[in-house]
Amino acid sequence: MCGIVAYVGPKDAAPILLEGLQRLEYRGYDSAGLAVVNAKGLKTRKVKGRVADLAAAVPARFKGTVGIGHTRWATHGAPSDVNAHPHLDHEGRIAVVHNGIIENADELRRRLEADGVVFQSETDTETLAHLIALMAKEAESLEEAVRKALAGVVGTYGIAVVDAQRPGEIVVARNGSPIVLGIGEKEMFVASDVAALIRYTRQVVHLEDGELAVLTADGFHTFTSDARETAKEPFTVDWDAGHYDNGGYEHYLLKEISEQPDTVARTLRGRIDDRFHIAHLGGLNMDARETRSFRRVKIIGCGSAYYSGQIGAQLIEELARMPADAEPASEFRYRGPVVEPDTLYVTISQSGETYDTLAAVQELKRKGGRVLGIVNTVGSAIARETDGGIYLHAGPEVSVASTKAFTSTAVAFALLALHLGRVRDLSPADGRRVCEGLRRLPEQIKEILTLEEQIRELAIKYADAPGMMFVGRVRGYPVAREGAQKLKEISYVHAEAYPASELKHGPLALISPELPTVAVVPDDELLDKNLTTLGEIRARHGRILMVGHRTSEAADDCVVVPKNENELDPILLTIPLQLFAYHAAVALGRDVDKPRNLAKSVTVE
Ligand code: F6R
């Protein structure tokens, strides 16, 4: 997804902007550009392609101590040099970089064209450059010009703006798309993601929706859209630049899969109480009485976050005996949901910036819902807007496909289910069983990681199939969905997940030697039913890779993982499927960390 960086200070801006853009590459993009301001005016360079192509296009004498940069993920207009940001007004005075979507861009464009403005690009962003330039003619400051221009804009944005006539400052604004200010020594940074700032400073300020900021080398001021000054407290990011290194692994994805013994341990750290067999979740900001007042749980997230929410719903129903279900945030917010006071809403987001999930949080809050966030990125929009929650502490996830955040989210749900259960009917003995199971997870994940070579060989064996079916029952079904999701997004092999119980109601027609099945078969009370399903697939000459706790003659190949408690097994069963997808993608020569058409955090609708 699009990325923004900006710099104002004593140094040359271009190398800092290029470095920042490189740090944002993992989010996905198709073109890149930057603009710097010096006493002679604005200079820009934009290219379709990689940040490395942009760096090659920037001449040595590209001087300026103020600048803005951008990686673009095309929405309005195809990827091209011209459509890349920054966009300038026709006099070349104002330059703008923008994340988000301007919904009334067509109308604004028509109005500006009627006034004689000639557009260069097909983008919605260019309207902003012209509008701000128009306002700048009358305004006393760039901040005033930006504020007035934005008053007529409908849509979402995170923007950074420079003015050739005011070479010492940058104005930024946020509405639905993240903007983070980084505070340095006599220098200021801006980015849409802390990843781009972390090399320079860990002191950051997040803008809220409807907020603007003016940055100079000496500091910053923040304002509301009606020009009232706001007071912001910087906070210290606890991730450092080292967290963003690939640690010697060939791909971030493999690094992040391999980190899971540690990341799961971090999610658990300090949260298990062995005396009362409960979970300490102070961040929920709820006392026992309020916790008991909820009758059901609704879980909301997108993509893999939603699938981890399905694992969460199952855990809550089993351990807390409360009705719980998960739903894609993108669907939830548009179907006019009935928001009830006795429902606990739990939203999930690794990035904490996914637009659909954030919008669902806002809709829930408008309707008086009690909303928690299970979030990885500290200080992100969803973390700020929810009433409380659980941080994953999994460290930054760089690869586009989510792995360690998925397992940590499932672990966080196990803690939440334990917490909800122990203030209701869950017995101390069952609480202890779950606590002990949770403690075993990091070591068991290490054991699963030792199966990598076997899984690599299986991935190579199955990778040439035109498609794969993934099946699982009840606890195994979200695992199958996540397995299919990982495979399709990084290897581009078509993968479809079905509840094993549903095969007979349609998809069995697809089974043939050409469509292998990955079956998630835990040793639980549904084992026999699952083995019967494998028999049905075999009878149709389907090949089967079984992932479970034992081998079976019903399957062609088996990956056997350590057994934990039934409720916690889905967490472990996910890991072989991550490795399977990773090695299938490598075998097929895919760009594992940056799969086509996908972005790390989806900050637009
Ligand atoms: C899949 C994947 C996506 C994200 C989804 C939500 O591997 O990464 O499906 O899970 O876009 O992202 P977050 O968790 O940042 O809200």
XYZ file of C-alpha atoms and ligand atoms in Angstrom:
621
model
C 0.000 0.000 0.000
C 1.161 3.586 -0.507
C 3.862 4.917 1.777
C 4.847 8.441 2.811
C 8.138 9.811 4.123
C 9.166 13.416 4.708
C 12.123 15.229 6.236
C 12.990 18.728 7.399
C 16.296 19.524 9.083
C 19.894 20.455 8.407
C 20.800 17.440 6.233
C 20.311 16.622 2.585
C 16.777 15.249 2.369
C 17.067 12.941 -0.672
C 19.210 10.140 0.869
C 17.034 10.134 4.000
C 13.859 9.951 1.909
C 15.252 7.131 -0.240
C 16.269 5.163 2.837
C 12.802 5.697 4.328
C 11.114 4.594 1.101
C 13.229 1.449 1.080
C 11.938 0.668 4.566
C 8.385 0.971 3.250
C 8.945 -1.347 0.291
C 7.569 -4.312 2.209
C 4.117 -2.714 2.174
C 3.812 -3.217 -1.587
C 3.954 -0.526 -4.292
C 4.372 -0.046 -8.023
C 6.083 3.341 -8.358
C 8.048 5.799 -6.254
C 8.964 9.466 -6.208
C 10.324 12.331 -4.179
C 10.523 16.112 -4.125
C 12.994 18.383 -2.343
C 12.817 22.120 -1.771
C 15.721 24.520 -1.804
C 16.126 28.268 -2.240
C 15.674 27.901 -6.015
C 12.397 25.985 -5.790
C 11.139 22.413 -6.078
C 12.891 19.444 -7.669
C 11.108 16.140 -8.250
C 11.899 12.669 -9.578
C 9.324 9.929 -10.085
C 9.565 6.487 -11.621
C 7.415 3.473 -12.250
C 9.243 0.577 -10.603
C 11.345 0.073 -7.524
C 12.898 2.490 -5.042
C 16.276 1.358 -6.433
C 15.165 2.680 -9.850
C 14.235 5.979 -8.229
C 17.612 6.166 -6.456
C 19.322 5.617 -9.822
C 17.240 8.428 -11.361
C 18.120 10.973 -8.655
C 21.134 13.032 -9.781
C 24.020 13.767 -7.417
C 23.063 17.426 -7.339
C 19.577 16.975 -5.983
C 20.003 19.267 -3.036
C 17.418 20.416 -0.534
C 17.017 20.042 3.217
C 13.248 19.677 3.099
C 11.537 16.929 1.142
C 8.700 14.464 0.723
C 8.747 10.960 -0.764
C 6.207 8.321 -1.700
C 5.709 4.733 -2.767
C 2.495 4.393 -4.767
C 0.078 1.488 -5.047
C -2.124 2.400 -7.988
C -5.790 3.207 -7.382
C -6.619 6.096 -9.790
C -4.702 5.540 -13.020
C -2.223 2.834 -13.978
C 1.299 2.620 -12.496
C 3.427 5.102 -14.497
C 6.070 7.810 -14.036
C 3.429 10.505 -14.439
C 0.931 8.996 -12.009
C 3.635 8.460 -9.364
C 3.684 10.973 -6.482
C 4.602 13.732 -5.621
C 2.038 15.710 -7.616
C 2.565 19.389 -8.310
C 0.245 22.261 -9.182
C 0.730 23.690 -12.677
C 3.010 26.493 -11.441
C 5.280 23.974 -9.711
C 4.894 25.671 -6.351
C 3.139 23.018 -4.249
C 4.084 19.329 -4.079
C 1.882 16.700 -2.406
C 2.228 13.043 -1.535
C -0.965 11.255 -0.551
C -2.163 7.925 0.807
C -5.878 7.187 0.646
C -8.647 7.942 -1.801
C -10.281 11.291 -2.596
C -13.887 10.320 -3.233
C -14.993 13.607 -4.813
C -11.886 13.817 -7.035
C -13.911 13.741 -10.277
C -16.073 16.641 -9.199
C -13.048 18.637 -7.945
C -11.228 17.930 -11.178
C -14.135 19.151 -13.309
C -14.333 22.365 -11.281
C -10.585 22.990 -11.513
C -10.527 22.220 -15.254
C -13.403 24.656 -15.774
C -11.139 27.273 -14.143
C -8.412 26.501 -16.658
C -6.251 24.071 -14.649
C -4.501 21.530 -16.881
C -3.969 18.135 -15.234
C -0.845 16.061 -15.865
C -1.895 12.760 -14.313
C -4.969 10.573 -13.892
C -4.671 10.593 -10.108
C -7.062 11.858 -7.463
C -4.044 13.314 -5.614
C -3.289 15.917 -8.256
C -6.542 17.692 -7.369
C -5.065 18.304 -3.894
C -1.950 19.961 -5.318
C -4.042 22.357 -7.430
C -6.508 23.101 -4.646
C -3.759 23.836 -2.103
C -1.933 26.046 -4.627
C -5.149 27.959 -5.224
C -5.659 28.522 -1.491
C -1.972 29.366 -0.978
C -2.401 32.482 -3.129
C -4.615 34.058 -0.441
C -3.507 32.242 2.716
C -1.077 33.531 5.313
C 0.513 30.147 5.882
C 0.836 26.795 4.156
C -1.100 25.265 7.050
C -4.016 27.610 6.343
C -3.917 26.778 2.625
C -3.943 23.034 3.334
C -6.723 23.366 5.899
C -8.910 25.386 3.521
C -8.257 23.031 0.618
C -9.133 19.987 2.722
C -12.416 21.567 3.796
C -13.748 20.792 0.308
C -12.327 17.275 0.104
C -14.321 14.096 0.749
C -12.411 10.876 1.286
C -9.460 9.465 3.164
C -6.003 10.876 3.238
C -2.646 11.029 4.855
C -0.770 13.826 3.078
C 2.533 15.648 3.242
C 2.855 18.994 1.461
C 5.768 21.316 0.690
C 5.686 24.815 -0.762
C 8.524 26.189 -2.899
C 7.824 29.649 -1.455
C 8.181 28.426 2.154
C 11.253 26.212 1.954
C 11.641 25.508 5.705
C 8.434 23.610 6.433
C 6.213 20.645 5.754
C 2.498 20.431 6.437
C 0.898 17.047 7.000
C -2.707 16.013 7.577
C -4.538 12.826 8.400
C -8.033 11.536 7.785
C -8.215 7.757 7.759
C -4.631 7.116 6.597
C -1.803 6.975 9.133
C 0.669 9.817 9.627
C 3.424 9.533 12.236
C 5.784 12.379 13.173
C 9.326 11.443 14.219
C 11.121 13.845 16.533
C 14.878 14.233 16.026
C 17.602 16.643 17.199
C 16.893 19.838 15.250
C 15.213 17.735 12.586
C 11.761 16.217 12.063
C 10.623 13.197 10.127
C 7.249 12.045 8.856
C 6.114 8.623 7.729
C 2.986 6.609 7.221
C 4.611 3.714 9.113
C 7.172 3.843 11.947
C 9.311 1.386 9.964
C 10.546 4.343 7.905
C 11.539 6.447 10.937
C 13.046 3.950 13.263
C 16.603 4.354 12.017
C 16.539 8.029 12.930
C 14.338 8.335 15.998
C 12.106 6.331 18.304
C 10.270 9.398 19.630
C 7.014 9.571 17.703
C 3.644 11.283 17.624
C 0.619 9.805 15.849
C -1.803 12.240 14.233
C -5.503 11.616 14.786
C -8.123 11.822 12.054
C -8.918 15.458 11.319
C -5.535 16.654 12.602
C -2.848 18.653 10.770
C 0.744 19.376 11.742
C 3.309 21.949 10.710
C 6.900 20.740 10.910
C 10.104 22.734 10.839
C 13.633 21.732 11.852
C 12.865 23.136 15.306
C 9.782 21.057 16.032
C 6.112 20.698 15.300
C 2.670 22.119 16.030
C -0.568 20.193 15.638
C -4.012 21.593 14.878
C -7.556 20.453 14.322
C -9.213 21.056 10.966
C -10.812 24.188 12.450
C -7.398 25.603 13.440
C -7.476 24.868 17.165
C -4.042 23.902 18.462
C -3.847 20.364 19.945
C -1.398 19.085 22.568
C 0.381 15.836 21.694
C 2.614 13.749 23.944
C 5.393 11.916 22.064
C 5.908 8.288 22.971
C 8.885 5.965 22.563
C 8.574 3.091 20.114
C 10.009 -0.086 21.633
C 10.985 -1.625 18.288
C 14.381 -0.694 16.910
C 15.993 -0.884 13.488
C 17.305 -4.412 14.267
C 13.748 -5.731 14.348
C 13.462 -4.840 10.677
C 16.548 -6.835 9.580
C 16.078 -10.168 7.873
C 18.388 -11.787 10.444
C 20.352 -13.669 7.790
C 17.292 -15.521 6.486
C 16.669 -15.600 2.764
C 13.197 -14.150 3.261
C 11.461 -12.200 6.004
C 8.658 -14.732 5.805
C 10.931 -17.586 6.863
C 12.446 -15.398 9.560
C 9.001 -14.579 10.904
C 7.846 -18.222 10.801
C 11.028 -19.223 12.636
C 10.599 -16.514 15.279
C 7.339 -17.987 16.532
C 8.697 -19.775 19.627
C 9.863 -16.336 20.819
C 6.919 -14.294 19.605
C 4.402 -16.662 21.218
C 6.454 -16.554 24.436
C 6.341 -12.750 24.302
C 2.556 -12.720 23.855
C 2.286 -14.953 26.947
C 4.892 -13.185 29.063
C 3.575 -11.993 32.428
C 0.016 -12.894 31.518
C -0.421 -16.365 33.067
C -1.240 -16.565 36.767
C -0.276 -20.040 38.034
C -1.860 -19.518 41.415
C -5.423 -18.937 40.273
C -4.995 -20.287 36.730
C -6.210 -17.070 35.193
C -4.860 -14.635 32.623
C -3.652 -11.156 33.557
C -4.907 -8.808 30.882
C -4.711 -5.371 32.443
C -4.972 -3.710 29.048
C -8.615 -4.762 28.743
C -9.489 -1.974 31.207
C -12.430 -4.015 32.534
C -13.126 -5.179 36.076
C -14.532 -8.647 36.827
C -18.056 -7.310 37.197
C -18.023 -5.687 33.763
C -16.328 -8.764 32.276
C -19.203 -10.895 33.562
C -21.821 -8.526 32.176
C -21.225 -9.569 28.560
C -23.390 -12.331 27.125
C -21.674 -12.871 23.809
C -18.542 -11.981 21.827
C -18.313 -10.680 18.280
C -14.891 -10.784 16.638
C -13.977 -8.648 13.644
C -10.916 -8.546 11.392
C -9.831 -8.901 7.776
C -8.123 -11.749 5.932
C -5.830 -13.801 8.126
C -6.787 -11.675 11.119
C -10.384 -12.812 10.561
C -9.312 -16.468 10.389
C -7.385 -16.104 13.648
C -10.614 -14.589 15.002
C -12.423 -17.788 14.045
C -9.941 -19.715 16.158
C -10.630 -17.135 18.882
C -14.400 -17.581 18.666
C -14.021 -21.333 19.047
C -11.721 -20.871 22.070
C -14.182 -18.479 23.733
C -17.158 -20.750 23.151
C -15.286 -23.746 24.514
C -13.579 -22.154 27.506
C -15.963 -19.374 28.486
C -19.173 -20.998 27.197
C -20.235 -17.678 25.685
C -21.673 -17.519 22.165
C -18.896 -16.114 19.957
C -18.414 -15.688 16.249
C -16.060 -13.953 13.859
C -16.920 -11.887 10.798
C -14.879 -10.006 8.162
C -14.684 -6.355 9.244
C -15.226 -5.267 5.656
C -18.659 -6.940 5.573
C -19.640 -6.119 9.123
C -19.539 -2.368 8.829
C -21.685 -2.215 5.719
C -24.507 -4.460 6.797
C -25.943 -2.082 9.380
C -24.956 -4.272 12.335
C -27.136 -4.339 15.434
C -24.796 -3.218 18.213
C -25.784 -4.565 21.619
C -24.623 -3.431 25.055
C -24.149 -6.994 26.309
C -21.901 -7.996 23.411
C -18.147 -7.638 23.733
C -16.656 -6.621 20.381
C -13.087 -7.700 19.694
C -11.282 -6.320 16.682
C -8.033 -7.792 15.392
C -5.288 -6.117 13.425
C -1.571 -6.760 13.136
C -0.907 -3.333 11.665
C -3.606 -1.552 13.642
C -4.235 0.527 10.523
C -6.425 -1.663 8.280
C -9.052 0.743 7.011
C -12.000 -1.665 7.032
C -11.258 -2.775 10.579
C -10.728 0.786 11.786
C -13.992 1.867 10.170
C -15.763 -1.053 11.895
C -14.319 0.097 15.244
C -15.586 3.620 14.598
C -19.042 2.354 13.603
C -19.229 0.212 16.739
C -18.216 3.115 18.943
C -20.740 5.432 17.317
C -23.397 2.908 18.291
C -22.153 2.583 21.862
C -20.399 -0.793 21.530
C -17.623 -1.859 23.948
C -14.683 -2.527 21.632
C -11.386 -4.225 22.386
C -8.403 -4.430 20.032
C -5.970 -7.316 19.607
C -3.193 -5.405 17.900
C 0.509 -5.822 17.203
C 1.537 -2.245 16.428
C 1.719 -0.171 19.573
C 0.103 3.264 19.241
C -1.579 2.410 15.924
C -5.006 3.828 15.070
C -6.987 0.748 16.142
C -5.030 0.535 19.397
C -5.849 4.177 20.061
C -9.497 4.016 19.134
C -10.470 0.873 21.037
C -11.478 0.946 24.710
C -8.756 -1.516 25.687
C -7.132 -4.645 24.375
C -4.193 -6.982 24.146
C -0.919 -6.120 22.462
C 0.720 -9.083 20.747
C 4.344 -7.990 21.333
C 5.316 -10.060 18.286
C 7.659 -7.377 16.921
C 7.242 -5.839 13.463
C 5.905 -8.171 10.789
C 7.611 -7.205 7.543
C 6.643 -9.936 5.081
C 3.310 -9.204 3.449
C 1.843 -12.582 4.445
C 0.993 -12.718 8.127
C 2.455 -15.596 10.153
C 3.752 -14.704 13.599
C 0.953 -12.176 14.150
C -1.560 -14.917 13.297
C -0.257 -17.336 15.931
C 0.184 -14.591 18.524
C -3.392 -13.455 17.930
C -4.651 -16.998 18.472
C -2.596 -17.116 21.689
C -4.036 -13.769 22.794
C -7.514 -15.207 22.224
C -6.637 -18.236 24.340
C -5.698 -15.822 27.140
C -8.898 -13.842 26.634
C -10.987 -17.039 26.623
C -9.277 -18.159 29.824
C -9.959 -14.768 31.372
C -13.628 -14.753 30.353
C -13.973 -18.393 31.357
C -12.455 -18.101 34.820
C -14.825 -15.292 35.862
C -17.659 -17.563 34.746
C -17.829 -21.357 34.779
C -14.369 -22.562 33.834
C -13.081 -24.703 36.710
C -9.663 -24.137 38.321
C -8.655 -27.574 36.997
C -9.528 -26.622 33.434
C -7.876 -23.226 33.943
C -4.709 -24.998 35.053
C -4.878 -27.360 32.067
C -5.077 -24.414 29.678
C -2.295 -22.478 31.460
C -0.021 -25.494 31.257
C -0.895 -25.998 27.618
C -0.075 -22.389 26.843
C 3.291 -22.702 28.550
C 4.153 -25.726 26.391
C 3.505 -23.880 23.123
C 6.957 -22.255 22.518
C 8.841 -25.564 22.911
C 6.328 -27.404 20.751
C 6.654 -24.759 18.029
C 10.412 -25.337 18.108
C 9.753 -29.043 17.534
C 7.509 -28.276 14.571
C 10.178 -26.073 13.048
C 12.529 -29.085 12.995
C 10.128 -30.639 10.448
C 11.016 -27.962 7.914
C 12.999 -30.230 5.587
C 10.209 -32.828 5.431
C 7.676 -30.080 4.745
C 9.931 -28.525 2.085
C 10.057 -31.847 0.233
C 6.284 -32.194 0.445
C 5.828 -28.636 -0.803
C 8.000 -29.419 -3.822
C 6.013 -32.616 -4.424
C 2.640 -30.839 -4.385
C 3.603 -27.420 -5.758
C 2.935 -28.322 -9.380
C -0.731 -29.114 -8.707
C -3.050 -26.645 -10.453
C -4.946 -26.195 -7.194
C -5.368 -27.589 -3.705
C -8.281 -28.246 -1.383
C -7.839 -27.585 2.349
C -10.263 -29.224 4.757
C -10.769 -29.254 8.503
C -13.604 -29.791 10.985
C -14.587 -27.326 13.720
C -11.208 -26.480 15.351
C -9.423 -27.541 12.188
C -11.515 -25.437 9.818
C -9.974 -21.995 10.501
C -6.567 -23.670 10.300
C -7.499 -25.013 6.852
C -8.697 -21.536 5.806
C -5.464 -19.943 6.916
C -3.439 -22.694 5.203
C -5.289 -22.059 1.931
C -4.877 -18.300 2.348
C -1.106 -18.592 2.844
C -0.711 -20.880 -0.149
C -2.748 -18.767 -2.562
C -1.295 -15.414 -1.570
C 2.368 -16.279 -1.815
C 2.514 -19.170 -4.318
C -0.500 -18.119 -6.500
C -1.656 -21.750 -6.481
C -5.432 -21.797 -6.302
C -6.411 -23.049 -2.864
C -9.873 -23.507 -1.487
C -10.771 -24.259 2.115
C -13.885 -26.143 3.120
C -15.261 -27.573 6.328
C -14.568 -31.295 5.958
C -18.205 -31.935 6.828
C -19.334 -29.893 3.817
C -17.380 -31.820 1.160
C -20.296 -34.074 0.349
C -22.511 -31.054 -0.205
C -20.691 -29.888 -3.308
C -16.905 -29.715 -3.535
C -16.427 -33.486 -3.552
C -17.216 -33.157 -7.257
C -13.842 -31.467 -7.686
C -11.785 -34.240 -6.104
C -9.482 -36.011 -8.569
C -5.777 -36.933 -8.729
C -5.139 -33.388 -10.061
C -6.596 -31.666 -6.988
C -4.716 -32.775 -3.856
C -6.201 -32.140 -0.417
C -4.477 -30.868 2.689
C -6.445 -32.271 5.605
C -6.134 -30.816 9.089
C -6.827 -33.753 11.383
C -6.239 -33.180 15.087
C -6.521 -36.045 17.551
C -9.746 -34.813 19.093
C -13.292 -36.089 19.417
C -13.791 -35.621 15.656
C -10.839 -37.774 14.608
C -12.937 -40.690 13.353
C -15.185 -38.437 11.335
C -12.153 -36.793 9.771
C -10.621 -40.155 8.885
C -13.895 -41.135 7.222
C -13.686 -37.967 5.126
C -10.157 -38.917 4.074
C -11.539 -42.298 2.963
C -14.118 -40.531 0.814
C -11.432 -38.425 -0.842
C -9.271 -41.509 -1.424
C -12.199 -43.318 -3.023
C -12.240 -40.483 -5.631
C -8.492 -40.930 -6.241
C -7.663 -37.683 -4.480
C -4.138 -37.343 -3.085
C -4.023 -36.378 0.598
C -1.490 -34.595 2.749
C -2.611 -34.964 6.337
C -1.441 -32.603 9.065
C -2.257 -33.890 12.511
C -1.043 -35.848 15.505
C -0.581 -39.284 13.966
C 0.038 -40.959 10.645
C -2.798 -42.603 8.758
C -2.920 -45.026 5.880
C -5.807 -43.024 4.526
C -3.326 -40.266 3.583
C -0.494 -40.247 1.022
C 1.698 -38.098 3.243
C 1.532 -37.113 6.888
C 3.065 -34.306 8.910
C 2.862 -35.142 12.597
C 2.997 -32.291 15.088
C 3.119 -32.425 18.909
C -0.233 -32.616 20.676
C -1.346 -29.929 23.114
C -4.774 -29.439 24.678
C -7.583 -29.852 22.124
C -8.495 -26.157 22.359
C -4.905 -25.016 21.707
C -4.023 -27.457 18.930
C -5.119 -25.115 16.097
C -2.241 -22.780 16.980
C 0.323 -25.539 16.411
C -1.384 -27.052 13.377
C -1.093 -23.728 11.550
C 2.693 -23.729 11.542
C 3.336 -26.664 9.137
C 0.919 -24.998 6.707
C 2.930 -21.752 6.858
C 6.101 -23.691 6.040
C 4.290 -25.591 3.294
C 3.126 -22.370 1.619
C 6.558 -20.788 2.015
C 8.416 -23.690 0.382
C 5.806 -24.068 -2.364
C 6.257 -20.372 -3.185
C 10.053 -20.704 -3.197
C 9.835 -23.826 -5.398
C 7.682 -21.871 -7.851
C 10.108 -18.943 -7.871
C 7.672 -16.411 -6.391
C 8.529 -13.080 -4.793
C 7.768 -14.528 -1.363
C 7.887 -11.370 0.752
C 6.103 -9.150 -1.757
C 3.456 -11.218 -3.498
C 1.837 -9.638 -6.530
C -1.170 -7.355 -6.078
C -0.962 -7.408 -2.287
C 0.043 -4.827 0.279
C 1.064 -5.215 3.891
C -1.456 -2.941 5.482
C -4.566 -2.106 3.552
C -5.193 1.506 4.522
C -7.754 2.109 1.775
C -11.103 0.484 1.218
C -2.650 -12.452 4.920
C -2.620 -11.102 5.421
C -3.867 -10.277 5.366
C -4.031 -9.500 6.685
C -5.202 -8.529 6.578
C -5.425 -7.773 7.880
O -1.437 -13.089 5.100
O -1.612 -10.644 5.873
O -4.989 -11.060 5.102
O -4.212 -10.418 7.726
O -4.980 -7.626 5.536
O -4.288 -7.036 8.236
P -4.122 -6.454 9.685
O -3.967 -7.613 10.606
O -2.901 -5.581 9.632
O -5.371 -5.684 9.993
